[in-house]
GROMACS .gro file of C-alpha atoms in nm:
model
  143
    1MET     CA    1  -0.024  -4.314  -2.973
    2ARG     CA    2   0.004  -3.945  -2.982
    3HIS     CA    3  -0.345  -3.792  -2.803
    4ASN     CA    4  -0.570  -3.513  -2.958
    5LEU     CA    5  -0.726  -3.324  -2.561
    6GLY     CA    6  -0.934  -3.077  -2.614
    7THR     CA    7  -1.228  -2.901  -2.456
    8ILE     CA    8  -1.602  -2.872  -2.531
    9ASP     CA    9  -1.791  -2.536  -2.461
   10LEU     CA   10  -2.159  -2.789  -2.368
   11GLU     CA   11  -2.356  -2.469  -2.497
   12THR     CA   12  -2.284  -2.402  -2.757
   13GLY     CA   13  -2.083  -2.688  -2.905
   14GLU     CA   14  -1.752  -2.470  -2.971
   15LEU     CA   15  -1.433  -2.755  -2.958
   16PHE     CA   16  -1.108  -2.570  -2.826
   17GLU     CA   17  -0.704  -2.724  -2.904
   18GLY     CA   18  -0.573  -2.789  -2.504
   19VAL     CA   19  -0.716  -2.804  -2.142
   20ALA     CA   20  -0.830  -2.656  -1.899
   21VAL     CA   21  -0.650  -2.651  -1.662
   22TRP     CA   22  -0.769  -2.514  -1.274
   23ILE     CA   23  -0.516  -2.432  -0.924
   24LYS     CA   24  -0.682  -2.324  -0.626
   25ALA     CA   25  -0.530  -1.963  -0.562
   26LYS     CA   26  -0.316  -1.950  -0.240
   27ALA     CA   27  -0.434  -1.821   0.049
   28SER     CA   28  -0.260  -1.601   0.194
   29PRO     CA   29  -0.056  -1.699   0.537
   30TYR     CA   30  -0.090  -1.346   0.619
   31GLY     CA   31  -0.479  -1.291   0.559
   32ARG     CA   32  -0.548  -0.989   0.269
   33ARG     CA   33  -0.421  -0.679   0.573
   34PHE     CA   34  -0.028  -0.776   0.474
   35PHE     CA   35   0.213  -0.560   0.247
   36MET     CA   36   0.600  -0.551   0.232
   37VAL     CA   37   0.857  -0.267   0.451
   38ASN     CA   38   1.154  -0.136   0.364
   39GLN     CA   39   1.341  -0.257   0.687
   40GLU     CA   40   1.621   0.063   0.503
   41ALA     CA   41   1.381   0.314   0.599
   42LEU     CA   42   1.273   0.207   0.889
   43LEU     CA   43   1.603   0.238   1.009
   44ALA     CA   44   1.611   0.591   0.850
   45ILE     CA   45   1.289   0.704   1.004
   46ALA     CA   46   1.357   0.517   1.398
   47LYS     CA   47   1.707   0.769   1.334
   48ASP     CA   48   1.491   1.062   1.250
   49LYS     CA   49   1.473   1.271   1.514
   50GLU     CA   50   1.160   1.448   1.398
   51PHE     CA   51   0.934   1.117   1.367
   52THR     CA   52   0.866   1.145   1.722
   53GLN     CA   53   0.569   0.995   1.870
   54GLU     CA   54   0.254   1.161   1.748
   55PRO     CA   55   0.409   1.147   1.299
   56TYR     CA   56   0.511   0.751   1.450
   57ARG     CA   57   0.134   0.685   1.576
   58VAL     CA   58   0.026   0.856   1.224
   59PHE     CA   59   0.235   0.702   1.009
   60THR     CA   60   0.191   0.401   1.213
   61PHE     CA   61  -0.207   0.417   1.162
   62LEU     CA   62  -0.161   0.506   0.731
   63CYS     CA   63   0.009   0.178   0.736
   64VAL     CA   64  -0.217  -0.031   0.840
   65HIS     CA   65  -0.498   0.166   0.591
   66LEU     CA   66  -0.253   0.121   0.274
   67ASP     CA   67  -0.473  -0.027  -0.031
   68TYR     CA   68  -0.375  -0.140  -0.395
   69ASP     CA   69  -0.109   0.032  -0.490
   70ASN     CA   70  -0.013   0.219  -0.167
   71TRP     CA   71  -0.331   0.450  -0.217
   72ILE     CA   72  -0.422   0.590   0.154
   73GLN     CA   73  -0.858   0.721   0.198
   74ILE     CA   74  -0.865   0.807   0.500
   75ALA     CA   75  -1.047   1.186   0.659
   76ARG     CA   76  -0.805   1.303   0.907
   77LYS     CA   77  -1.126   1.356   1.168
   78ASP     CA   78  -1.091   0.949   1.143
   79ILE     CA   79  -0.741   0.929   1.237
   80ALA     CA   80  -0.773   1.165   1.520
   81GLU     CA   81  -1.068   1.004   1.672
   82ALA     CA   82  -0.928   0.649   1.607
   83LEU     CA   83  -0.602   0.730   1.838
   84GLU     CA   84  -0.729   0.984   2.070
   85MET     CA   85  -0.522   1.261   1.952
   86LYS     CA   86  -0.626   1.632   1.883
   87GLY     CA   87  -0.688   1.701   1.431
   88GLU     CA   88  -0.411   1.991   1.443
   89ALA     CA   89  -0.161   1.688   1.584
   90VAL     CA   90  -0.253   1.430   1.332
   91SER     CA   91  -0.269   1.715   1.098
   92ARG     CA   92   0.100   1.824   1.190
   93ALA     CA   93   0.214   1.423   1.200
   94ILE     CA   94   0.079   1.477   0.844
   95ARG     CA   95   0.256   1.806   0.729
   96LEU     CA   96   0.541   1.644   0.870
   97LEU     CA   97   0.486   1.235   0.681
   98LEU     CA   98   0.447   1.539   0.326
   99ARG     CA   99   0.742   1.747   0.429
  100LYS     CA  100   0.977   1.432   0.438
  101GLY     CA  101   0.868   1.221   0.151
  102VAL     CA  102   0.680   0.954   0.279
  103ILE     CA  103   0.414   1.047   0.161
  104PHE     CA  104   0.214   1.216  -0.112
  105ARG     CA  105  -0.075   1.371  -0.151
  106GLY     CA  106  -0.298   1.244  -0.341
  107PRO     CA  107  -0.659   1.386  -0.504
  108LYS     CA  108  -0.892   1.420  -0.377
  109ALA     CA  109  -1.177   1.152  -0.222
  110GLY     CA  110  -1.488   1.337  -0.093
  111SER     CA  111  -1.393   1.601   0.118
  112ASN     CA  112  -1.039   1.510   0.204
  113TYR     CA  113  -0.722   1.353  -0.013
  114SER     CA  114  -0.570   1.148  -0.037
  115PHE     CA  115  -0.281   1.033   0.011
  116ARG     CA  116  -0.017   0.779  -0.127
  117LEU     CA  117   0.219   0.536   0.099
  118ASN     CA  118   0.637   0.660  -0.108
  119PRO     CA  119   0.699   0.304  -0.245
  120CYS     CA  120   1.064   0.326  -0.132
  121TYR     CA  121   0.869   0.256   0.197
  122GLY     CA  122   0.673  -0.011   0.196
  123TYR     CA  123   0.420  -0.187  -0.110
  124LYS     CA  124   0.145  -0.352  -0.123
  125GLY     CA  125  -0.033  -0.386  -0.472
  126LYS     CA  126   0.090  -0.566  -0.803
  127LEU     CA  127   0.461  -0.724  -0.744
  128SER     CA  128   0.540  -0.574  -1.146
  129HIS     CA  129   0.448  -0.257  -1.046
  130ILE     CA  130   0.692  -0.103  -0.721
  131ARG     CA  131   0.924  -0.068  -0.967
  132GLN     CA  132   0.730   0.132  -1.165
  133GLY     CA  133   0.611   0.349  -0.899
  134ALA     CA  134   0.967   0.399  -0.704
  135LYS     CA  135   1.112   0.563  -0.999
  136GLY     CA  136   1.297   0.821  -0.906
  137LEU     CA  137   1.151   0.805  -0.527
  138HIS     CA  138   1.450   0.792  -0.222
  139LEU     CA  139   1.417   0.661   0.154
  140VAL     CA  140   1.444   1.077   0.301
  141GLY     CA  141   1.820   1.057   0.572
  142ALA     CA  142   1.859   0.752   0.407
  143GLU     CA  143   2.236   0.678   0.273
   0.00000   0.00000   0.00000
């Protein structure tokens, strides 16, 4: 016996072939604040003698504030306040991260620039976007 299943729109009476199936979305065990990191990138940063305490603290803070597709939008003043650092030290650290290619300067968001984490170092977003975002990029200091 063959069954012909369908779904009816109760408002319009329209008949759709097949049956809609609802599946509860899986919740991440990490919550919303999760991103992937490249272990080789962390090793390259750990071996880089220019990555002293201040740049490493700023890098970690930026990773914590990473948004979808690796965008980072936070004012340097807010970073300085949160980390109890001088603004000049935060600016030096950001310049180092930019020079090393760990982050890229993005468009201005209000009076501050946005930044983007190099996807070779870590990624937050759809997995299908990683390769597209990382084309032509590399880890600085990696072999």
